[in-house]
Amino acid sequence: MAAPPNRRKFLGRLSLPERTFVADALRAETVGGVLLLIAAIAALIMANTPLSDFYRDVRDFSFGPESLHLNLSVSGWAQDGLLTIFFFVAGIELKRELVAGELRDPKAAALPVVAAVCGMVVPALFYFAVNSGGGGDLGGWAVPTATDIAFALAVLAVIGTSLPSALRAFLLTLAVVDDLFAILIIAVFFTSHINLPALGGSFVGLALFWLLHRKGVRGWYIYVPLALVIWALMHASGVHATVAGVAMGLMLRCTVRDGEKHSPAEHIEHLVRPLSAGLAVPLFALFAAGVTVTGEALGDVFTKPEPLGVVLGLVAGKTVGVFGGSWLAARFTKAELNEDLAWADVFAVASLAGIGFTVSLLIGELAFPDNPVLVGEVKAAVLIGSLIAAVLATVLLKMRDVQYKKLCDEEERDEDHDGIPDIYELDDPGYHLRMAAIFEEKAAEHRRLAEVAAGRRAEGTSPA
């Protein structure tokens, strides 16, 4: 039954351009997620084998100019430098969503935004409740608030489940909004001191970046050195350097002008995304996920308030927050769920959102800078919580796998072989004329075969 005119469709069919974009974006994220998974496993192996001393020596080795406040350890360069590339891509994704994606229409954006916000607030409340009652450090409240879209997609790739495009778009939009609020949390709550001259210099650099881009100036040899200066000044200012990446990503133009096949943002994202997903984030994971796993350490995860709050926040808080926010937003905005899906599908995606890795590990290091033991426990909690969330999501998604495959096949069917899925051409007279010609050709062939069979039967040569 069609939704009443006054009711919005929640998880409805995407437009063809949006569906193509989502498919391309998530395909790249999936490859990056598999590399991320490999890097995390490699880090755990090295940290828990005779290679542990070598691993720590490499991770803690420092280099860089001290005069520019850039004498950082290898893990520090990965955290402050490589992750800036990740957040630069996240800034481009957010800009595109605001200009041409799911967030461009405030009414349509309400549902995923509310779901994402609830998916960050509720895990923080879980952490706060566990630690306020258990006497833990409340400084890690933001650790379980982040979703790692690449890791989540890697889980989907490993278990062989293909989500319908509407659910994939919902997951991508959740991750984009999640990244925005994560960088705001980092900028606001984890900035202990501010060097105003350096911050002002960074803002001047950002203004110049925007002006050059607006005037249509091109050339990597201009923007890359400028981006490095902006990043270095942001790092020296005391504000986390990844903020510079998001700011530059948001400044790129996402609209297409006359004579352009792709917008500058789309072109740059196409160039930078492989660097982010294939190198920057896996290297960060390689030096951030190497925690020592012992029976005592695993016991601490479920007995000490800080790591327990992280695990419960990721597994229960994310699921309750995303699902509850979606259900409440749909109820109060009078949005009607896509008839091909069920609220059980939203719950499964909500559990998948509990896979927090890259940004959760980053926030874990920022939250407890003077307590390396607690940082290690929180990192272990992030890994264990993400693993539990992945197993839970796998079970829930596999229960609906047959339905998902049916919907995906329907979305991909192209019986008239024109390169456009048939589901997008049902209102096109040309499509129905092409299908009529195809069926008429098939009917003519069957009539011919019927005449041949009848002739054989009349001659007594028809097979039994």
PDB file of C-alpha atoms in Angstrom, residues 144-437:
ATOM      1  CA  PRO A 144      31.960   4.733  22.460  1.00  0.00           C
ATOM      2  CA  THR A 145      30.182   7.443  20.450  1.00  0.00           C
ATOM      3  CA  ALA A 146      31.916   6.816  17.089  1.00  0.00           C
ATOM      4  CA  THR A 147      31.017   4.389  14.288  1.00  0.00           C
ATOM      5  CA  ASP A 148      33.673   3.064  11.905  1.00  0.00           C
ATOM      6  CA  ILE A 149      31.931   2.763   8.529  1.00  0.00           C
ATOM      7  CA  ALA A 150      34.917   1.053   6.885  1.00  0.00           C
ATOM      8  CA  PHE A 151      35.140  -1.625   9.565  1.00  0.00           C
ATOM      9  CA  ALA A 152      31.356  -2.136   9.439  1.00  0.00           C
ATOM     10  CA  LEU A 153      31.483  -2.649   5.676  1.00  0.00           C
ATOM     11  CA  ALA A 154      34.410  -5.027   6.057  1.00  0.00           C
ATOM     12  CA  VAL A 155      32.197  -7.121   8.335  1.00  0.00           C
ATOM     13  CA  LEU A 156      29.489  -7.143   5.652  1.00  0.00           C
ATOM     14  CA  ALA A 157      32.067  -8.227   3.069  1.00  0.00           C
ATOM     15  CA  VAL A 158      33.386 -11.020   5.285  1.00  0.00           C
ATOM     16  CA  ILE A 159      29.932 -12.441   6.080  1.00  0.00           C
ATOM     17  CA  GLY A 160      28.813 -12.081   2.465  1.00  0.00           C
ATOM     18  CA  THR A 161      25.733  -9.945   3.130  1.00  0.00           C
ATOM     19  CA  SER A 162      24.669  -7.284   0.640  1.00  0.00           C
ATOM     20  CA  LEU A 163      22.349  -4.658   2.070  1.00  0.00           C
ATOM     21  CA  PRO A 164      19.656  -3.019  -0.079  1.00  0.00           C
ATOM     22  CA  SER A 165      20.698   0.446  -1.260  1.00  0.00           C
ATOM     23  CA  ALA A 166      18.345   2.242   1.145  1.00  0.00           C
ATOM     24  CA  LEU A 167      19.963   0.591   4.171  1.00  0.00           C
ATOM     25  CA  ARG A 168      23.443   1.201   2.771  1.00  0.00           C
ATOM     26  CA  ALA A 169      22.637   4.893   2.265  1.00  0.00           C
ATOM     27  CA  PHE A 170      21.233   5.101   5.803  1.00  0.00           C
ATOM     28  CA  LEU A 171      24.436   3.571   7.197  1.00  0.00           C
ATOM     29  CA  LEU A 172      26.598   5.958   5.140  1.00  0.00           C
ATOM     30  CA  THR A 173      24.617   9.005   6.266  1.00  0.00           C
ATOM     31  CA  LEU A 174      24.853   7.858   9.887  1.00  0.00           C
ATOM     32  CA  ALA A 175      28.627   7.599   9.500  1.00  0.00           C
ATOM     33  CA  VAL A 176      28.935  11.039   7.874  1.00  0.00           C
ATOM     34  CA  VAL A 177      26.961  12.762  10.655  1.00  0.00           C
ATOM     35  CA  ASP A 178      28.851  10.654  13.196  1.00  0.00           C
ATOM     36  CA  ASP A 179      32.188  11.900  11.794  1.00  0.00           C
ATOM     37  CA  LEU A 180      30.998  15.516  11.974  1.00  0.00           C
ATOM     38  CA  PHE A 181      30.057  15.282  15.634  1.00  0.00           C
ATOM     39  CA  ALA A 182      33.218  13.300  16.405  1.00  0.00           C
ATOM     40  CA  ILE A 183      35.425  16.089  15.082  1.00  0.00           C
ATOM     41  CA  LEU A 184      33.359  18.663  17.006  1.00  0.00           C
ATOM     42  CA  ILE A 185      33.835  16.614  20.184  1.00  0.00           C
ATOM     43  CA  ILE A 186      37.592  16.428  19.546  1.00  0.00           C
ATOM     44  CA  ALA A 187      37.828  20.160  18.843  1.00  0.00           C
ATOM     45  CA  VAL A 188      35.695  21.301  21.791  1.00  0.00           C
ATOM     46  CA  PHE A 189      36.396  18.797  24.568  1.00  0.00           C
ATOM     47  CA  PHE A 190      39.975  17.733  23.881  1.00  0.00           C
ATOM     48  CA  THR A 191      41.614  21.125  23.394  1.00  0.00           C
ATOM     49  CA  SER A 192      43.405  21.927  26.656  1.00  0.00           C
ATOM     50  CA  HIS A 193      45.234  25.079  25.547  1.00  0.00           C
ATOM     51  CA  ILE A 194      45.101  27.392  22.547  1.00  0.00           C
ATOM     52  CA  ASN A 195      47.968  29.230  20.875  1.00  0.00           C
ATOM     53  CA  LEU A 196      46.050  32.144  19.374  1.00  0.00           C
ATOM     54  CA  PRO A 197      48.734  33.322  16.888  1.00  0.00           C
ATOM     55  CA  ALA A 198      49.072  29.796  15.470  1.00  0.00           C
ATOM     56  CA  LEU A 199      45.297  29.354  15.351  1.00  0.00           C
ATOM     57  CA  GLY A 200      44.922  32.725  13.640  1.00  0.00           C
ATOM     58  CA  GLY A 201      47.577  31.763  11.098  1.00  0.00           C
ATOM     59  CA  SER A 202      45.709  28.528  10.407  1.00  0.00           C
ATOM     60  CA  PHE A 203      42.475  30.466   9.830  1.00  0.00           C
ATOM     61  CA  VAL A 204      44.290  32.807   7.439  1.00  0.00           C
ATOM     62  CA  GLY A 205      45.549  29.770   5.546  1.00  0.00           C
ATOM     63  CA  LEU A 206      42.027  28.327   5.394  1.00  0.00           C
ATOM     64  CA  ALA A 207      40.700  31.640   4.078  1.00  0.00           C
ATOM     65  CA  LEU A 208      43.377  31.640   1.367  1.00  0.00           C
ATOM     66  CA  PHE A 209      42.535  28.008   0.543  1.00  0.00           C
ATOM     67  CA  TRP A 210      38.861  28.954   0.150  1.00  0.00           C
ATOM     68  CA  LEU A 211      39.635  32.046  -1.942  1.00  0.00           C
ATOM     69  CA  LEU A 212      41.939  30.202  -4.341  1.00  0.00           C
ATOM     70  CA  HIS A 213      39.383  27.409  -4.747  1.00  0.00           C
ATOM     71  CA  ARG A 214      36.544  29.868  -5.281  1.00  0.00           C
ATOM     72  CA  LYS A 215      38.554  31.688  -7.974  1.00  0.00           C
ATOM     73  CA  GLY A 216      39.105  28.397  -9.785  1.00  0.00           C
ATOM     74  CA  VAL A 217      42.866  28.210  -9.226  1.00  0.00           C
ATOM     75  CA  ARG A 218      44.116  24.675  -9.899  1.00  0.00           C
ATOM     76  CA  GLY A 219      47.313  22.770  -9.235  1.00  0.00           C
ATOM     77  CA  TRP A 220      48.298  20.333  -6.514  1.00  0.00           C
ATOM     78  CA  TYR A 221      51.629  22.158  -6.175  1.00  0.00           C
ATOM     79  CA  ILE A 222      49.672  25.112  -4.748  1.00  0.00           C
ATOM     80  CA  TYR A 223      47.178  23.346  -2.514  1.00  0.00           C
ATOM     81  CA  VAL A 224      49.353  20.585  -1.025  1.00  0.00           C
ATOM     82  CA  PRO A 225      52.001  22.976   0.432  1.00  0.00           C
ATOM     83  CA  LEU A 226      49.226  25.298   1.636  1.00  0.00           C
ATOM     84  CA  ALA A 227      47.397  22.371   3.251  1.00  0.00           C
ATOM     85  CA  LEU A 228      50.595  21.326   5.046  1.00  0.00           C
ATOM     86  CA  VAL A 229      51.050  24.848   6.422  1.00  0.00           C
ATOM     87  CA  ILE A 230      47.416  24.959   7.580  1.00  0.00           C
ATOM     88  CA  TRP A 231      47.821  21.555   9.235  1.00  0.00           C
ATOM     89  CA  ALA A 232      51.094  22.502  10.973  1.00  0.00           C
ATOM     90  CA  LEU A 233      49.625  25.746  12.329  1.00  0.00           C
ATOM     91  CA  MET A 234      46.484  23.962  13.520  1.00  0.00           C
ATOM     92  CA  HIS A 235      48.655  21.368  15.255  1.00  0.00           C
ATOM     93  CA  ALA A 236      50.753  24.091  16.925  1.00  0.00           C
ATOM     94  CA  SER A 237      47.594  25.939  18.036  1.00  0.00           C
ATOM     95  CA  GLY A 238      46.565  23.164  20.427  1.00  0.00           C
ATOM     96  CA  VAL A 239      43.412  22.323  18.462  1.00  0.00           C
ATOM     97  CA  HIS A 240      43.618  18.770  17.151  1.00  0.00           C
ATOM     98  CA  ALA A 241      45.209  18.847  13.710  1.00  0.00           C
ATOM     99  CA  THR A 242      42.490  16.689  12.129  1.00  0.00           C
ATOM    100  CA  VAL A 243      40.131  19.677  12.393  1.00  0.00           C
ATOM    101  CA  ALA A 244      42.130  21.263   9.566  1.00  0.00           C
ATOM    102  CA  GLY A 245      41.312  18.295   7.332  1.00  0.00           C
ATOM    103  CA  VAL A 246      37.572  18.562   7.905  1.00  0.00           C
ATOM    104  CA  ALA A 247      37.644  22.341   7.365  1.00  0.00           C
ATOM    105  CA  MET A 248      39.421  22.037   3.997  1.00  0.00           C
ATOM    106  CA  GLY A 249      37.084  19.244   2.894  1.00  0.00           C
ATOM    107  CA  LEU A 250      34.037  21.365   3.678  1.00  0.00           C
ATOM    108  CA  MET A 251      35.396  24.216   1.543  1.00  0.00           C
ATOM    109  CA  LEU A 252      35.477  22.236  -1.704  1.00  0.00           C
ATOM    110  CA  ARG A 253      32.740  22.889  -4.257  1.00  0.00           C
ATOM    111  CA  CYS A 254      30.373  19.954  -4.763  1.00  0.00           C
ATOM    112  CA  THR A 255      28.274  21.394  -7.590  1.00  0.00           C
ATOM    113  CA  VAL A 256      28.978  20.914 -11.301  1.00  0.00           C
ATOM    114  CA  ARG A 257      29.397  23.945 -13.556  1.00  0.00           C
ATOM    115  CA  ASP A 258      29.093  24.203 -17.334  1.00  0.00           C
ATOM    116  CA  GLY A 259      31.790  22.195 -19.052  1.00  0.00           C
ATOM    117  CA  GLU A 260      32.530  20.079 -15.989  1.00  0.00           C
ATOM    118  CA  LYS A 261      31.871  16.357 -15.871  1.00  0.00           C
ATOM    119  CA  HIS A 262      32.612  16.160 -12.143  1.00  0.00           C
ATOM    120  CA  SER A 263      32.720  18.737  -9.380  1.00  0.00           C
ATOM    121  CA  PRO A 264      36.130  19.615  -7.847  1.00  0.00           C
ATOM    122  CA  ALA A 265      35.124  17.861  -4.607  1.00  0.00           C
ATOM    123  CA  GLU A 266      34.232  14.658  -6.462  1.00  0.00           C
ATOM    124  CA  HIS A 267      37.448  14.766  -8.475  1.00  0.00           C
ATOM    125  CA  ILE A 268      39.653  15.353  -5.413  1.00  0.00           C
ATOM    126  CA  GLU A 269      37.813  12.731  -3.372  1.00  0.00           C
ATOM    127  CA  HIS A 270      38.396  10.211  -6.162  1.00  0.00           C
ATOM    128  CA  LEU A 271      42.124  10.923  -5.914  1.00  0.00           C
ATOM    129  CA  VAL A 272      42.447  11.089  -2.127  1.00  0.00           C
ATOM    130  CA  ARG A 273      40.033   8.366  -0.950  1.00  0.00           C
ATOM    131  CA  PRO A 274      42.363   5.476  -1.954  1.00  0.00           C
ATOM    132  CA  LEU A 275      45.170   7.177  -0.001  1.00  0.00           C
ATOM    133  CA  SER A 276      42.897   7.524   3.023  1.00  0.00           C
ATOM    134  CA  ALA A 277      41.290   4.082   2.948  1.00  0.00           C
ATOM    135  CA  GLY A 278      44.286   2.158   1.636  1.00  0.00           C
ATOM    136  CA  LEU A 279      47.159   3.782   3.540  1.00  0.00           C
ATOM    137  CA  ALA A 280      46.332   6.429   6.144  1.00  0.00           C
ATOM    138  CA  VAL A 281      43.688   4.618   8.197  1.00  0.00           C
ATOM    139  CA  PRO A 282      45.314   1.140   8.077  1.00  0.00           C
ATOM    140  CA  LEU A 283      48.646   2.626   9.210  1.00  0.00           C
ATOM    141  CA  PHE A 284      46.912   4.429  12.064  1.00  0.00           C
ATOM    142  CA  ALA A 285      45.274   1.148  13.053  1.00  0.00           C
ATOM    143  CA  LEU A 286      48.617  -0.652  12.844  1.00  0.00           C
ATOM    144  CA  PHE A 287      50.103   1.629  15.501  1.00  0.00           C
ATOM    145  CA  ALA A 288      46.963   2.202  17.578  1.00  0.00           C
ATOM    146  CA  ALA A 289      45.448  -1.275  17.888  1.00  0.00           C
ATOM    147  CA  GLY A 290      48.507  -3.040  19.274  1.00  0.00           C
ATOM    148  CA  VAL A 291      47.331  -3.773  22.815  1.00  0.00           C
ATOM    149  CA  THR A 292      48.588  -6.605  24.992  1.00  0.00           C
ATOM    150  CA  VAL A 293      45.900  -9.259  25.389  1.00  0.00           C
ATOM    151  CA  THR A 294      46.136 -11.398  28.544  1.00  0.00           C
ATOM    152  CA  GLY A 295      43.587 -13.110  30.726  1.00  0.00           C
ATOM    153  CA  GLU A 296      43.978 -10.357  33.299  1.00  0.00           C
ATOM    154  CA  ALA A 297      43.559  -7.640  30.656  1.00  0.00           C
ATOM    155  CA  LEU A 298      40.391  -9.275  29.317  1.00  0.00           C
ATOM    156  CA  GLY A 299      39.074  -9.561  32.857  1.00  0.00           C
ATOM    157  CA  ASP A 300      39.727  -5.863  33.438  1.00  0.00           C
ATOM    158  CA  VAL A 301      37.588  -4.985  30.405  1.00  0.00           C
ATOM    159  CA  PHE A 302      34.512  -6.433  32.108  1.00  0.00           C
ATOM    160  CA  THR A 303      35.312  -5.462  35.698  1.00  0.00           C
ATOM    161  CA  LYS A 304      36.795  -1.963  35.560  1.00  0.00           C
ATOM    162  CA  PRO A 305      34.240   0.822  34.980  1.00  0.00           C
ATOM    163  CA  GLU A 306      36.034   2.681  32.159  1.00  0.00           C
ATOM    164  CA  PRO A 307      36.479  -0.234  29.713  1.00  0.00           C
ATOM    165  CA  LEU A 308      33.132  -1.753  30.737  1.00  0.00           C
ATOM    166  CA  GLY A 309      31.436   1.555  29.959  1.00  0.00           C
ATOM    167  CA  VAL A 310      33.054   1.539  26.509  1.00  0.00           C
ATOM    168  CA  VAL A 311      31.914  -2.024  25.746  1.00  0.00           C
ATOM    169  CA  LEU A 312      28.333  -1.392  26.902  1.00  0.00           C
ATOM    170  CA  GLY A 313      28.273   1.944  25.107  1.00  0.00           C
ATOM    171  CA  LEU A 314      29.282   0.396  21.780  1.00  0.00           C
ATOM    172  CA  VAL A 315      27.185  -2.772  21.966  1.00  0.00           C
ATOM    173  CA  ALA A 316      24.045  -1.630  23.787  1.00  0.00           C
ATOM    174  CA  GLY A 317      24.235   2.165  23.619  1.00  0.00           C
ATOM    175  CA  LYS A 318      24.759   2.409  19.868  1.00  0.00           C
ATOM    176  CA  THR A 319      22.028  -0.116  19.098  1.00  0.00           C
ATOM    177  CA  VAL A 320      19.483   1.464  21.428  1.00  0.00           C
ATOM    178  CA  GLY A 321      20.429   4.983  20.369  1.00  0.00           C
ATOM    179  CA  VAL A 322      20.313   4.538  16.582  1.00  0.00           C
ATOM    180  CA  PHE A 323      17.223   2.328  16.612  1.00  0.00           C
ATOM    181  CA  GLY A 324      15.379   4.374  19.229  1.00  0.00           C
ATOM    182  CA  GLY A 325      16.236   7.649  17.506  1.00  0.00           C
ATOM    183  CA  SER A 326      15.045   6.295  14.152  1.00  0.00           C
ATOM    184  CA  TRP A 327      11.778   4.980  15.581  1.00  0.00           C
ATOM    185  CA  LEU A 328      11.003   8.168  17.512  1.00  0.00           C
ATOM    186  CA  ALA A 329      11.893  10.419  14.585  1.00  0.00           C
ATOM    187  CA  ALA A 330       9.695   8.372  12.232  1.00  0.00           C
ATOM    188  CA  ARG A 331       6.833   8.454  14.710  1.00  0.00           C
ATOM    189  CA  PHE A 332       6.937  12.196  15.323  1.00  0.00           C
ATOM    190  CA  THR A 333       7.606  13.190  11.693  1.00  0.00           C
ATOM    191  CA  LYS A 334       4.883  10.831  10.424  1.00  0.00           C
ATOM    192  CA  ALA A 335       7.387   9.019   8.225  1.00  0.00           C
ATOM    193  CA  GLU A 336       6.331   5.597   6.968  1.00  0.00           C
ATOM    194  CA  LEU A 337       8.861   2.774   6.752  1.00  0.00           C
ATOM    195  CA  ASN A 338       9.563   1.360   3.293  1.00  0.00           C
ATOM    196  CA  GLU A 339       7.107  -1.535   2.854  1.00  0.00           C
ATOM    197  CA  ASP A 340       9.931  -3.789   1.594  1.00  0.00           C
ATOM    198  CA  LEU A 341      11.756  -3.467   4.919  1.00  0.00           C
ATOM    199  CA  ALA A 342      10.956  -3.984   8.592  1.00  0.00           C
ATOM    200  CA  TRP A 343      12.017  -2.327  11.815  1.00  0.00           C
ATOM    201  CA  ALA A 344      14.097  -5.450  12.443  1.00  0.00           C
ATOM    202  CA  ASP A 345      16.306  -4.260   9.555  1.00  0.00           C
ATOM    203  CA  VAL A 346      16.809  -0.880  11.244  1.00  0.00           C
ATOM    204  CA  PHE A 347      17.707  -2.690  14.471  1.00  0.00           C
ATOM    205  CA  ALA A 348      20.283  -4.816  12.632  1.00  0.00           C
ATOM    206  CA  VAL A 349      21.909  -1.743  11.053  1.00  0.00           C
ATOM    207  CA  ALA A 350      21.841  -0.062  14.472  1.00  0.00           C
ATOM    208  CA  SER A 351      23.804  -2.981  15.927  1.00  0.00           C
ATOM    209  CA  LEU A 352      26.258  -2.697  13.031  1.00  0.00           C
ATOM    210  CA  ALA A 353      26.801   0.949  14.034  1.00  0.00           C
ATOM    211  CA  GLY A 354      28.265  -0.356  17.298  1.00  0.00           C
ATOM    212  CA  ILE A 355      31.484  -1.187  15.454  1.00  0.00           C
ATOM    213  CA  GLY A 356      33.665   1.694  16.561  1.00  0.00           C
ATOM    214  CA  PHE A 357      37.346   1.569  15.764  1.00  0.00           C
ATOM    215  CA  THR A 358      39.355   4.360  14.151  1.00  0.00           C
ATOM    216  CA  VAL A 359      37.846   7.419  15.849  1.00  0.00           C
ATOM    217  CA  SER A 360      37.143   5.510  19.086  1.00  0.00           C
ATOM    218  CA  LEU A 361      40.827   4.570  19.352  1.00  0.00           C
ATOM    219  CA  LEU A 362      41.786   8.178  18.641  1.00  0.00           C
ATOM    220  CA  ILE A 363      39.461   9.563  21.311  1.00  0.00           C
ATOM    221  CA  GLY A 364      40.664   6.899  23.749  1.00  0.00           C
ATOM    222  CA  GLU A 365      44.218   8.229  23.414  1.00  0.00           C
ATOM    223  CA  LEU A 366      43.063  11.843  23.780  1.00  0.00           C
ATOM    224  CA  ALA A 367      40.839  11.141  26.793  1.00  0.00           C
ATOM    225  CA  PHE A 368      43.572   9.699  29.040  1.00  0.00           C
ATOM    226  CA  PRO A 369      46.866  11.274  27.899  1.00  0.00           C
ATOM    227  CA  ASP A 370      48.571  10.790  31.279  1.00  0.00           C
ATOM    228  CA  ASN A 371      47.411   7.237  31.952  1.00  0.00           C
ATOM    229  CA  PRO A 372      48.887   4.790  29.408  1.00  0.00           C
ATOM    230  CA  VAL A 373      47.580   1.783  31.345  1.00  0.00           C
ATOM    231  CA  LEU A 374      44.012   3.050  31.119  1.00  0.00           C
ATOM    232  CA  VAL A 375      44.524   3.914  27.440  1.00  0.00           C
ATOM    233  CA  GLY A 376      45.484   0.300  26.799  1.00  0.00           C
ATOM    234  CA  GLU A 377      42.432  -0.991  28.688  1.00  0.00           C
ATOM    235  CA  VAL A 378      40.117   1.348  26.784  1.00  0.00           C
ATOM    236  CA  LYS A 379      41.656   0.294  23.460  1.00  0.00           C
ATOM    237  CA  ALA A 380      41.092  -3.342  24.376  1.00  0.00           C
ATOM    238  CA  ALA A 381      37.491  -2.441  25.256  1.00  0.00           C
ATOM    239  CA  VAL A 382      37.031  -0.801  21.849  1.00  0.00           C
ATOM    240  CA  LEU A 383      38.289  -3.947  20.115  1.00  0.00           C
ATOM    241  CA  ILE A 384      36.158  -6.293  22.219  1.00  0.00           C
ATOM    242  CA  GLY A 385      33.048  -4.102  22.009  1.00  0.00           C
ATOM    243  CA  SER A 386      33.412  -3.809  18.236  1.00  0.00           C
ATOM    244  CA  LEU A 387      33.855  -7.573  17.954  1.00  0.00           C
ATOM    245  CA  ILE A 388      30.711  -8.247  19.999  1.00  0.00           C
ATOM    246  CA  ALA A 389      28.760  -5.707  17.939  1.00  0.00           C
ATOM    247  CA  ALA A 390      30.016  -7.349  14.728  1.00  0.00           C
ATOM    248  CA  VAL A 391      28.906 -10.811  15.882  1.00  0.00           C
ATOM    249  CA  LEU A 392      25.491  -9.486  16.964  1.00  0.00           C
ATOM    250  CA  ALA A 393      25.025  -7.659  13.650  1.00  0.00           C
ATOM    251  CA  THR A 394      26.081 -10.765  11.715  1.00  0.00           C
ATOM    252  CA  VAL A 395      23.420 -12.887  13.424  1.00  0.00           C
ATOM    253  CA  LEU A 396      20.689 -10.289  12.894  1.00  0.00           C
ATOM    254  CA  LEU A 397      21.585  -9.579   9.271  1.00  0.00           C
ATOM    255  CA  LYS A 398      21.872 -13.264   8.356  1.00  0.00           C
ATOM    256  CA  MET A 399      18.318 -13.791   9.617  1.00  0.00           C
ATOM    257  CA  ARG A 400      17.144 -11.432   6.841  1.00  0.00           C
ATOM    258  CA  ASP A 401      19.691 -12.445   4.209  1.00  0.00           C
ATOM    259  CA  VAL A 402      17.151 -14.057   1.869  1.00  0.00           C
ATOM    260  CA  GLN A 403      15.028 -10.910   1.857  1.00  0.00           C
ATOM    261  CA  TYR A 404      18.090  -8.708   1.255  1.00  0.00           C
ATOM    262  CA  LYS A 405      19.218 -10.825  -1.703  1.00  0.00           C
ATOM    263  CA  LYS A 406      15.736 -10.629  -3.203  1.00  0.00           C
ATOM    264  CA  LEU A 407      15.674  -6.829  -2.864  1.00  0.00           C
ATOM    265  CA  CYS A 408      19.208  -6.473  -4.250  1.00  0.00           C
ATOM    266  CA  ASP A 409      18.362  -8.675  -7.254  1.00  0.00           C
ATOM    267  CA  GLU A 410      15.282  -6.546  -7.869  1.00  0.00           C
ATOM    268  CA  GLU A 411      17.388  -3.376  -7.738  1.00  0.00           C
ATOM    269  CA  GLU A 412      19.934  -4.810 -10.190  1.00  0.00           C
ATOM    270  CA  ARG A 413      17.578  -6.412 -12.750  1.00  0.00           C
ATOM    271  CA  ASP A 414      18.022  -4.955 -16.245  1.00  0.00           C
ATOM    272  CA  GLU A 415      15.979  -7.083 -18.628  1.00  0.00           C
ATOM    273  CA  ASP A 416      16.015  -4.540 -21.469  1.00  0.00           C
ATOM    274  CA  HIS A 417      19.848  -4.352 -21.281  1.00  0.00           C
ATOM    275  CA  ASP A 418      20.051  -0.560 -21.461  1.00  0.00           C
ATOM    276  CA  GLY A 419      22.360  -0.207 -18.449  1.00  0.00           C
ATOM    277  CA  ILE A 420      19.640   1.212 -16.186  1.00  0.00           C
ATOM    278  CA  PRO A 421      17.917  -1.001 -13.592  1.00  0.00           C
ATOM    279  CA  ASP A 422      14.335  -1.717 -14.628  1.00  0.00           C
ATOM    280  CA  ILE A 423      12.956  -0.536 -11.308  1.00  0.00           C
ATOM    281  CA  TYR A 424      13.865   3.051 -12.293  1.00  0.00           C
ATOM    282  CA  GLU A 425      12.114   2.844 -15.683  1.00  0.00           C
ATOM    283  CA  LEU A 426       8.613   1.719 -14.772  1.00  0.00           C
ATOM    284  CA  ASP A 427       7.222   5.160 -15.695  1.00  0.00           C
ATOM    285  CA  ASP A 428       9.145   5.326 -18.991  1.00  0.00           C
ATOM    286  CA  PRO A 429       7.051   4.365 -22.068  1.00  0.00           C
ATOM    287  CA  GLY A 430      10.257   3.551 -23.957  1.00  0.00           C
ATOM    288  CA  TYR A 431      11.130   0.872 -21.406  1.00  0.00           C
ATOM    289  CA  HIS A 432       7.783  -0.876 -21.855  1.00  0.00           C
ATOM    290  CA  LEU A 433       8.107  -0.680 -25.665  1.00  0.00           C
ATOM    291  CA  ARG A 434      11.579  -2.267 -25.447  1.00  0.00           C
ATOM    292  CA  MET A 435      10.261  -4.998 -23.174  1.00  0.00           C
ATOM    293  CA  ALA A 436       7.311  -5.577 -25.535  1.00  0.00           C
ATOM    294  CA  ALA A 437       9.738  -6.012 -28.456  1.00  0.00           C
TER     295      ALA A 437
END
